[in-house]
Amino acid sequence: MSEQVQDPWLLTPGPLTTTMETKEAMLHDWGSRDASFIEMNARVRDRLVKIADGEGTHVCVPLQGSGTFAVEAALGTLIPPDGKALILINGAYGKRMATILDYAGRTYATNETPEDTPVDLDALTVSLENDAAITHVLVVHCETTSGILNPIAEVAEITKRYGRSLIIDAMSSFGAVSVSAREIFYDAILASSNKCLEGIPGMGFAIIRQCVLEGCKGNAHALTLDLYNQWVTMEANKQWRFTPPTHVIAAFDCAISQYLAEGGVAARNKRYANNCRIIIDGLRALGFETVLPDELQAPIIVTFKMPADPTFDFDAFYDQLKEAGYVIYPGKLTVAPSFRIGGIGNLSAAEMNGALDAIKDILKKMGVTTGVPAAA
Ligand SMILES: *Cc1c(COP(=O)(O)O)cnc(C)c1O
């Protein structure tokens, strides 16, 4: 191979920086019907169920594509054509679930709060109390739009009390913030290969309560997105229905082994929380403000308000930071002009401190004396 050059570190919500070991796991070819691939696929599915604490209750159904493909498949498979969803929205990913249901032709209601505000538990209770037609509640665990952590245990408790089915988009939190199926009652949780488990992009998965999935035959609105059919087929012959993303699964298998060796959810949560802490404390010392107070902040990605200093130019800042070896993310918020810095992926204190030093340098060169944002 040619000389190794360090790629820029990705301080983004995914795809993320992966380890060399994970990248090297892809340097082979696998036949999709070959025993070694079938074994690897079964191991990935089993370990994902274990990570979710879903052994004996839940099954793992993987699907080709990015995370949104798995969300679209899960909603279409689990919500029957005559069902009705209640979507709790406080960001772009909640809104995307509404768009998915528009395409699928499913009925839904929404309870929306601003992007810097957790989903409203009282409004959830009122909706479930007053609307008997609601069959499913949909919620995003960590809304990656702002980085806010929604009160998932309380949402699950209320949804269960009213006898409805809960579907959680835990794409950006799964593996880094515990959502144990033994403690939080949900019918499905959705995630993908390229977020906190640090694989490469290309596969989403749903961890679904088996007794619920067994009743979902015929619900799906598209053949490729039918998770019931995907599951039944994979259980019967251990194979994917259509060409599997073999290299993605090999990298994911390797990434999951590293995840377990690191110490699972507790260790990953600690490393990511420390990463975010370094960036938050460092930028606050320069005058920057976070959109969220610390108690609402998930240890995943942090949103900062744009500085008011007229010499600050975000595009130039972004380009120079990339030049220095760190890629960040523009904001996606409507509540305030902002940018985001992620703490997930194969990153530790050294990379976060390196990014902070680079940021200080660039601001100095730009002539920005403070990161203080415009008054609200
Ligand atoms: C990343 C993410 C998704 C999936 O997005 P893709 O671009 O399809 O990978 C869904 N929900 C949340 C909360 C996410 O962070």
Tab-separated table of C-alpha atoms and ligand atoms in Angstrom:
chain	number	residue	atom	x	y	z
A	1	MET	CA	0.000	0.000	0.000
A	2	SER	CA	1.027	3.594	-0.491
A	3	GLU	CA	2.396	5.699	2.352
A	4	GLN	CA	-0.132	6.297	5.158
A	5	VAL	CA	-1.352	9.872	5.397
A	6	GLN	CA	-3.480	10.848	8.405
A	7	ASP	CA	-6.973	11.775	7.213
A	8	PRO	CA	-8.564	14.790	8.908
A	9	TRP	CA	-10.238	13.844	12.211
A	10	LEU	CA	-14.031	13.896	11.799
A	11	LEU	CA	-15.638	15.879	14.636
A	12	THR	CA	-19.048	15.297	13.055
A	13	PRO	CA	-22.231	13.266	13.723
A	14	GLY	CA	-21.148	10.561	11.246
A	15	PRO	CA	-19.654	9.111	9.204
A	16	LEU	CA	-16.904	9.127	11.793
A	17	THR	CA	-13.215	8.508	12.139
A	18	THR	CA	-12.680	4.747	12.418
A	19	THR	CA	-9.671	2.810	13.671
A	20	MET	CA	-7.079	1.332	11.303
A	21	GLU	CA	-8.137	-2.128	12.548
A	22	THR	CA	-11.707	-1.454	11.409
A	23	LYS	CA	-10.564	-0.220	8.012
A	24	GLU	CA	-8.239	-3.218	7.598
A	25	ALA	CA	-11.081	-5.638	8.344
A	26	MET	CA	-12.388	-4.777	4.859
A	27	LEU	CA	-9.327	-6.021	2.967
A	28	HIS	CA	-11.031	-9.264	1.943
A	29	ASP	CA	-13.885	-10.432	-0.224
A	30	TRP	CA	-16.703	-12.604	1.075
A	31	GLY	CA	-19.280	-14.660	-0.757
A	32	SER	CA	-22.683	-13.820	0.684
A	33	ARG	CA	-23.590	-17.505	0.957
A	34	ASP	CA	-20.246	-18.585	2.329
A	35	ALA	CA	-20.123	-20.052	5.841
A	36	SER	CA	-17.581	-17.498	7.102
A	37	PHE	CA	-19.803	-14.583	6.094
A	38	ILE	CA	-22.933	-16.232	7.492
A	39	GLU	CA	-21.167	-16.763	10.811
A	40	MET	CA	-19.963	-13.150	10.905
A	41	ASN	CA	-23.454	-11.851	10.119
A	42	ALA	CA	-25.024	-13.958	12.877
A	43	ARG	CA	-22.365	-12.740	15.339
A	44	VAL	CA	-23.063	-9.082	14.530
A	45	ARG	CA	-26.820	-9.567	14.983
A	46	ASP	CA	-26.399	-11.471	18.270
A	47	ARG	CA	-24.030	-8.922	19.723
A	48	LEU	CA	-26.298	-5.997	18.785
A	49	VAL	CA	-29.183	-7.648	20.643
A	50	LYS	CA	-26.887	-8.166	23.654
A	51	ILE	CA	-25.734	-4.520	23.579
A	52	ALA	CA	-29.431	-3.539	23.683
A	53	ASP	CA	-30.046	-5.971	26.609
A	54	GLY	CA	-32.728	-7.523	24.423
A	55	GLU	CA	-31.782	-11.210	24.733
A	56	GLY	CA	-34.903	-13.368	24.885
A	57	THR	CA	-37.263	-10.503	23.998
A	58	HIS	CA	-35.889	-8.697	20.941
A	59	VAL	CA	-34.342	-9.648	17.600
A	60	CYS	CA	-31.980	-7.712	15.332
A	61	VAL	CA	-33.052	-7.045	11.746
A	62	PRO	CA	-30.317	-5.394	9.657
A	63	LEU	CA	-30.910	-3.480	6.443
A	64	GLN	CA	-28.690	-2.141	3.666
A	65	GLY	CA	-28.353	1.642	3.484
A	66	SER	CA	-27.863	4.544	5.855
A	67	GLY	CA	-29.773	4.972	9.093
A	68	THR	CA	-32.757	6.642	7.444
A	69	PHE	CA	-33.384	3.489	5.387
A	70	ALA	CA	-33.742	1.526	8.639
A	71	VAL	CA	-36.052	4.195	10.102
A	72	GLU	CA	-38.235	4.155	6.995
A	73	ALA	CA	-38.316	0.349	6.961
A	74	ALA	CA	-39.114	0.055	10.664
A	75	LEU	CA	-41.945	2.608	10.574
A	76	GLY	CA	-43.492	0.998	7.494
A	77	THR	CA	-43.182	-2.506	8.917
A	78	LEU	CA	-44.310	-1.841	12.485
A	79	ILE	CA	-47.096	0.705	11.938
A	80	PRO	CA	-49.957	-1.030	10.088
A	81	PRO	CA	-51.777	0.869	7.321
A	82	ASP	CA	-54.681	1.528	9.699
A	83	GLY	CA	-52.428	2.578	12.603
A	84	LYS	CA	-51.727	6.108	13.790
A	85	ALA	CA	-48.430	7.488	15.048
A	86	LEU	CA	-47.721	10.297	17.474
A	87	ILE	CA	-44.325	11.826	16.654
A	88	LEU	CA	-42.513	13.775	19.375
A	89	ILE	CA	-40.469	16.337	17.473
A	90	ASN	CA	-37.651	18.665	18.571
A	91	GLY	CA	-35.360	18.620	15.560
A	92	ALA	CA	-34.705	17.546	11.987
A	93	TYR	CA	-34.767	13.788	12.663
A	94	GLY	CA	-38.212	13.912	14.284
A	95	LYS	CA	-39.428	15.933	11.308
A	96	ARG	CA	-37.916	13.356	8.953
A	97	MET	CA	-40.082	10.637	10.548
A	98	ALA	CA	-43.144	12.729	9.653
A	99	THR	CA	-41.924	12.959	6.036
A	100	ILE	CA	-41.396	9.188	5.992
A	101	LEU	CA	-44.990	8.638	7.131
A	102	ASP	CA	-46.235	11.073	4.453
A	103	TYR	CA	-44.573	8.879	1.815
A	104	ALA	CA	-45.829	5.676	3.421
A	105	GLY	CA	-49.369	7.007	3.694
A	106	ARG	CA	-49.622	6.492	7.452
A	107	THR	CA	-51.722	8.760	9.653
A	108	TYR	CA	-49.918	10.708	12.373
A	109	ALA	CA	-50.114	13.556	14.845
A	110	THR	CA	-47.133	15.574	16.114
A	111	ASN	CA	-46.166	17.177	19.430
A	112	GLU	CA	-43.438	19.684	18.691
A	113	THR	CA	-41.119	21.603	21.013
A	114	PRO	CA	-38.293	23.995	20.026
A	115	GLU	CA	-34.909	22.469	19.182
A	116	ASP	CA	-33.380	23.493	22.510
A	117	THR	CA	-36.255	22.035	24.550
A	118	PRO	CA	-36.825	18.352	25.425
A	119	VAL	CA	-39.964	16.626	24.177
A	120	ASP	CA	-43.004	17.539	26.296
A	121	LEU	CA	-44.081	14.740	28.657
A	122	ASP	CA	-47.323	16.450	29.709
A	123	ALA	CA	-48.322	16.955	26.084
A	124	LEU	CA	-47.571	13.259	25.448
A	125	THR	CA	-49.836	12.242	28.324
A	126	VAL	CA	-52.639	14.533	27.098
A	127	SER	CA	-52.370	13.183	23.528
A	128	LEU	CA	-52.509	9.546	24.643
A	129	GLU	CA	-55.340	10.282	27.057
A	130	ASN	CA	-57.436	12.055	24.402
A	131	ASP	CA	-56.671	10.230	21.166
A	132	ALA	CA	-57.519	6.542	21.300
A	133	ALA	CA	-56.549	6.145	17.634
A	134	ILE	CA	-52.839	6.573	18.397
A	135	THR	CA	-51.174	3.162	18.220
A	136	HIS	CA	-47.457	4.128	18.147
A	137	VAL	CA	-45.281	6.801	19.743
A	138	LEU	CA	-42.111	7.802	17.848
A	139	VAL	CA	-39.256	9.623	19.535
A	140	VAL	CA	-35.606	10.465	18.865
A	141	HIS	CA	-33.309	9.646	21.789
A	142	CYS	CA	-30.451	12.076	21.073
A	143	GLU	CA	-31.713	14.689	18.567
A	144	THR	CA	-28.498	15.143	16.615
A	145	THR	CA	-29.799	18.466	15.267
A	146	SER	CA	-28.888	20.177	18.557
A	147	GLY	CA	-27.332	17.295	20.520
A	148	ILE	CA	-30.176	17.307	23.060
A	149	LEU	CA	-30.924	14.178	25.068
A	150	ASN	CA	-34.648	13.452	25.289
A	151	PRO	CA	-36.130	11.933	28.500
A	152	ILE	CA	-36.458	8.467	27.037
A	153	ALA	CA	-37.228	6.577	30.274
A	154	GLU	CA	-40.160	8.906	31.034
A	155	VAL	CA	-41.476	8.730	27.450
A	156	ALA	CA	-41.309	4.917	27.639
A	157	GLU	CA	-43.047	4.829	31.012
A	158	ILE	CA	-45.955	7.025	29.839
A	159	THR	CA	-46.307	5.157	26.518
A	160	LYS	CA	-46.404	1.809	28.313
A	161	ARG	CA	-48.908	3.102	30.880
A	162	TYR	CA	-51.277	3.962	28.024
A	163	GLY	CA	-50.638	0.629	26.295
A	164	ARG	CA	-49.133	2.048	23.100
A	165	SER	CA	-46.106	0.883	21.144
A	166	LEU	CA	-42.830	2.865	21.380
A	167	ILE	CA	-40.313	3.196	18.534
A	168	ILE	CA	-37.042	4.960	19.377
A	169	ASP	CA	-34.632	6.481	16.861
A	170	ALA	CA	-31.430	6.010	18.854
A	171	MET	CA	-29.213	6.410	15.817
A	172	SER	CA	-26.722	8.800	17.389
A	173	SER	CA	-26.800	7.403	20.935
A	174	PHE	CA	-26.950	3.604	20.623
A	175	GLY	CA	-23.873	2.136	22.283
A	176	ALA	CA	-22.889	5.388	24.011
A	177	VAL	CA	-25.934	6.184	26.149
A	178	SER	CA	-27.607	3.192	27.786
A	179	VAL	CA	-31.113	2.320	26.602
A	180	SER	CA	-31.331	-1.139	28.126
A	181	ALA	CA	-34.419	-3.017	26.967
A	182	ARG	CA	-34.630	-4.433	30.506
A	183	GLU	CA	-35.059	-0.958	31.979
A	184	ILE	CA	-36.834	0.937	29.205
A	185	PHE	CA	-39.885	-0.670	27.612
A	186	TYR	CA	-39.802	-0.251	23.851
A	187	ASP	CA	-40.922	-2.304	20.868
A	188	ALA	CA	-38.159	-1.119	18.551
A	189	ILE	CA	-34.920	0.819	18.709
A	190	LEU	CA	-33.142	1.932	15.549
A	191	ALA	CA	-29.463	2.649	14.895
A	192	SER	CA	-26.772	2.259	12.266
A	193	SER	CA	-23.257	0.983	11.713
A	194	ASN	CA	-21.528	4.347	11.451
A	195	LYS	CA	-22.303	6.184	14.673
A	196	CYS	CA	-21.321	5.347	18.260
A	197	LEU	CA	-20.346	1.750	17.463
A	198	GLU	CA	-17.742	3.262	15.109
A	199	GLY	CA	-18.227	1.096	12.030
A	200	ILE	CA	-18.344	2.408	8.486
A	201	PRO	CA	-21.576	3.615	6.800
A	202	GLY	CA	-23.807	1.223	4.884
A	203	MET	CA	-26.038	-0.674	7.297
A	204	GLY	CA	-28.873	0.268	9.592
A	205	PHE	CA	-30.557	-2.081	12.023
A	206	ALA	CA	-33.680	-2.389	14.129
A	207	ILE	CA	-33.833	-4.218	17.444
A	208	ILE	CA	-37.477	-5.289	17.573
A	209	ARG	CA	-39.586	-7.079	20.186
A	210	GLN	CA	-40.053	-10.501	18.605
A	211	CYS	CA	-43.704	-11.009	19.556
A	212	VAL	CA	-44.529	-7.638	17.948
A	213	LEU	CA	-42.573	-8.328	14.758
A	214	GLU	CA	-44.348	-11.685	14.397
A	215	GLY	CA	-47.596	-9.754	13.885
A	216	CYS	CA	-46.226	-7.416	11.192
A	217	LYS	CA	-46.627	-9.569	8.106
A	218	GLY	CA	-48.041	-7.591	5.188
A	219	ASN	CA	-47.691	-4.131	6.780
A	220	ALA	CA	-44.723	-2.863	4.760
A	221	HIS	CA	-45.272	-0.528	1.838
A	222	ALA	CA	-42.127	-1.598	-0.065
A	223	LEU	CA	-40.462	-4.952	-0.692
A	224	THR	CA	-36.925	-3.738	0.064
A	225	LEU	CA	-38.090	-2.051	3.283
A	226	ASP	CA	-40.055	-5.010	4.662
A	227	LEU	CA	-38.279	-5.865	7.908
A	228	TYR	CA	-40.733	-8.689	8.634
A	229	ASN	CA	-39.760	-10.386	5.391
A	230	GLN	CA	-36.065	-9.592	5.936
A	231	TRP	CA	-36.241	-11.196	9.386
A	232	VAL	CA	-38.227	-14.291	8.381
A	233	THR	CA	-35.872	-14.928	5.461
A	234	MET	CA	-32.729	-14.406	7.515
A	235	GLU	CA	-33.996	-16.704	10.267
A	236	ALA	CA	-34.865	-19.391	7.721
A	237	ASN	CA	-31.666	-19.492	5.647
A	238	LYS	CA	-29.239	-17.224	7.559
A	239	GLN	CA	-28.872	-15.092	4.430
A	240	TRP	CA	-29.816	-11.583	3.409
A	241	ARG	CA	-32.641	-11.333	0.879
A	242	PHE	CA	-30.596	-9.133	-1.473
A	243	THR	CA	-26.838	-8.527	-1.851
A	244	PRO	CA	-25.542	-7.804	1.657
A	245	PRO	CA	-23.032	-5.004	2.347
A	246	THR	CA	-20.369	-7.622	3.122
A	247	HIS	CA	-17.480	-5.238	3.773
A	248	VAL	CA	-19.618	-2.991	5.947
A	249	ILE	CA	-20.593	-6.001	8.061
A	250	ALA	CA	-16.965	-7.163	8.322
A	251	ALA	CA	-15.883	-3.704	9.490
A	252	PHE	CA	-18.850	-3.550	11.870
A	253	ASP	CA	-18.016	-6.960	13.347
A	254	CYS	CA	-14.470	-5.744	13.987
A	255	ALA	CA	-15.671	-2.394	15.403
A	256	ILE	CA	-18.071	-4.187	17.782
A	257	SER	CA	-15.215	-6.364	19.065
A	258	GLN	CA	-13.236	-3.199	19.830
A	259	TYR	CA	-16.319	-1.676	21.467
A	260	LEU	CA	-16.674	-4.657	23.797
A	261	ALA	CA	-12.934	-4.708	24.533
A	262	GLU	CA	-13.043	-0.999	25.430
A	263	GLY	CA	-15.715	-1.789	28.045
A	264	GLY	CA	-19.040	-1.369	26.219
A	265	VAL	CA	-21.489	1.438	26.883
A	266	ALA	CA	-19.936	2.645	30.155
A	267	ALA	CA	-16.456	3.076	28.672
A	268	ARG	CA	-17.677	4.639	25.458
A	269	ASN	CA	-19.947	7.046	27.323
A	270	LYS	CA	-17.010	8.103	29.496
A	271	ARG	CA	-14.653	8.712	26.557
A	272	TYR	CA	-17.259	10.648	24.561
A	273	ALA	CA	-18.354	12.691	27.605
A	274	ASN	CA	-14.725	13.632	28.213
A	275	ASN	CA	-14.318	14.579	24.533
A	276	CYS	CA	-17.349	16.867	24.686
A	277	ARG	CA	-16.234	18.298	28.047
A	278	ILE	CA	-12.869	19.342	26.586
A	279	ILE	CA	-14.502	21.169	23.673
A	280	ILE	CA	-17.246	22.788	25.806
A	281	ASP	CA	-14.880	24.011	28.530
A	282	GLY	CA	-12.280	25.118	25.994
A	283	LEU	CA	-14.678	27.103	23.809
A	284	ARG	CA	-16.544	28.611	26.763
A	285	ALA	CA	-13.200	29.930	28.010
A	286	LEU	CA	-12.944	31.769	24.662
A	287	GLY	CA	-16.388	33.329	25.139
A	288	PHE	CA	-18.400	30.862	23.007
A	289	GLU	CA	-21.824	29.744	24.229
A	290	THR	CA	-23.494	26.381	23.799
A	291	VAL	CA	-27.108	26.288	22.618
A	292	LEU	CA	-27.954	23.780	25.355
A	293	PRO	CA	-27.429	23.923	29.115
A	294	ASP	CA	-25.187	21.089	30.339
A	295	GLU	CA	-28.066	19.109	31.860
A	296	LEU	CA	-29.736	18.667	28.439
A	297	GLN	CA	-26.521	17.974	26.540
A	298	ALA	CA	-25.922	14.424	25.282
A	299	PRO	CA	-22.223	13.405	25.179
A	300	ILE	CA	-22.408	13.114	21.378
A	301	ILE	CA	-22.299	16.441	19.566
A	302	VAL	CA	-22.251	20.018	20.852
A	303	THR	CA	-23.926	23.019	19.177
A	304	PHE	CA	-22.286	26.419	19.626
A	305	LYS	CA	-23.843	29.770	18.781
A	306	MET	CA	-22.072	31.761	16.077
A	307	PRO	CA	-19.857	34.466	17.541
A	308	ALA	CA	-21.088	38.046	17.042
A	309	ASP	CA	-17.596	39.387	16.212
A	310	PRO	CA	-17.910	40.626	12.569
A	311	THR	CA	-14.391	39.381	11.777
A	312	PHE	CA	-15.560	35.781	12.352
A	313	ASP	CA	-16.219	34.091	9.004
A	314	PHE	CA	-17.560	30.557	9.435
A	315	ASP	CA	-16.619	29.311	5.960
A	316	ALA	CA	-13.022	30.480	6.362
A	317	PHE	CA	-12.950	29.069	9.911
A	318	TYR	CA	-14.221	25.703	8.644
A	319	ASP	CA	-11.670	25.597	5.791
A	320	GLN	CA	-8.716	26.518	7.994
A	321	LEU	CA	-9.753	24.002	10.640
A	322	LYS	CA	-9.942	21.296	7.991
A	323	GLU	CA	-6.503	22.376	6.762
A	324	ALA	CA	-5.274	21.900	10.346
A	325	GLY	CA	-6.725	18.365	10.308
A	326	TYR	CA	-10.181	18.705	11.915
A	327	VAL	CA	-13.563	18.563	10.166
A	328	ILE	CA	-16.556	20.107	11.981
A	329	TYR	CA	-20.196	20.529	10.978
A	330	PRO	CA	-22.337	23.535	10.123
A	331	GLY	CA	-25.425	24.045	12.291
A	332	LYS	CA	-28.828	22.650	11.366
A	333	LEU	CA	-30.825	24.713	13.840
A	334	THR	CA	-33.644	27.161	13.286
A	335	VAL	CA	-33.474	28.638	16.829
A	336	ALA	CA	-30.024	30.237	16.382
A	337	PRO	CA	-27.179	30.506	13.830
A	338	SER	CA	-24.763	27.825	14.999
A	339	PHE	CA	-22.091	25.253	14.249
A	340	ARG	CA	-21.528	21.790	15.696
A	341	ILE	CA	-18.530	19.887	17.001
A	342	GLY	CA	-18.873	16.158	17.567
A	343	GLY	CA	-17.055	14.071	20.160
A	344	ILE	CA	-17.853	10.613	18.760
A	345	GLY	CA	-15.759	8.223	16.675
A	346	ASN	CA	-12.188	7.109	17.223
A	347	LEU	CA	-11.301	10.331	19.054
A	348	SER	CA	-9.856	10.886	22.494
A	349	ALA	CA	-8.505	13.751	24.608
A	350	ALA	CA	-5.451	14.206	22.374
A	351	GLU	CA	-7.560	14.922	19.257
A	352	MET	CA	-10.003	17.176	21.137
A	353	ASN	CA	-7.169	19.198	22.648
A	354	GLY	CA	-5.536	19.335	19.220
A	355	ALA	CA	-8.747	20.719	17.721
A	356	LEU	CA	-8.998	23.268	20.512
A	357	ASP	CA	-5.422	24.479	19.922
A	358	ALA	CA	-6.115	24.755	16.187
A	359	ILE	CA	-9.305	26.750	16.882
A	360	LYS	CA	-7.393	29.184	19.128
A	361	ASP	CA	-4.756	29.675	16.433
A	362	ILE	CA	-7.287	30.306	13.682
A	363	LEU	CA	-9.310	32.787	15.743
A	364	LYS	CA	-6.138	34.693	16.554
A	365	LYS	CA	-5.107	34.826	12.886
A	366	MET	CA	-8.622	35.961	11.946
A	367	GLY	CA	-8.495	38.674	14.560
A	368	VAL	CA	-11.484	37.337	16.481
A	369	THR	CA	-11.006	38.366	20.112
A	370	THR	CA	-14.080	36.696	21.616
A	371	GLY	CA	-16.554	33.937	20.755
A	372	VAL	CA	-19.429	35.702	22.522
A	373	PRO	CA	-22.595	35.366	20.403
A	374	ALA	CA	-25.054	38.131	19.579
A	375	ALA	CA	-27.530	38.788	22.394
A	376	ALA	CA	-30.728	36.801	21.867
B	1	LIG	C1	-27.659	9.983	11.706
B	1	LIG	C2	-29.059	9.957	12.169
B	1	LIG	C3	-30.065	9.335	11.411
B	1	LIG	C4	-29.810	8.687	10.077
B	1	LIG	O1	-29.257	9.563	9.165
B	1	LIG	P1	-28.550	8.980	7.857
B	1	LIG	O2	-28.068	10.222	7.181
B	1	LIG	O3	-29.558	8.245	7.075
B	1	LIG	O4	-27.463	8.097	8.340
B	1	LIG	C5	-31.337	9.261	11.945
B	1	LIG	N1	-31.617	9.799	13.141
B	1	LIG	C6	-30.684	10.408	13.892
B	1	LIG	C7	-31.072	10.956	15.235
B	1	LIG	C8	-29.369	10.515	13.435
B	1	LIG	O5	-28.440	11.118	14.190
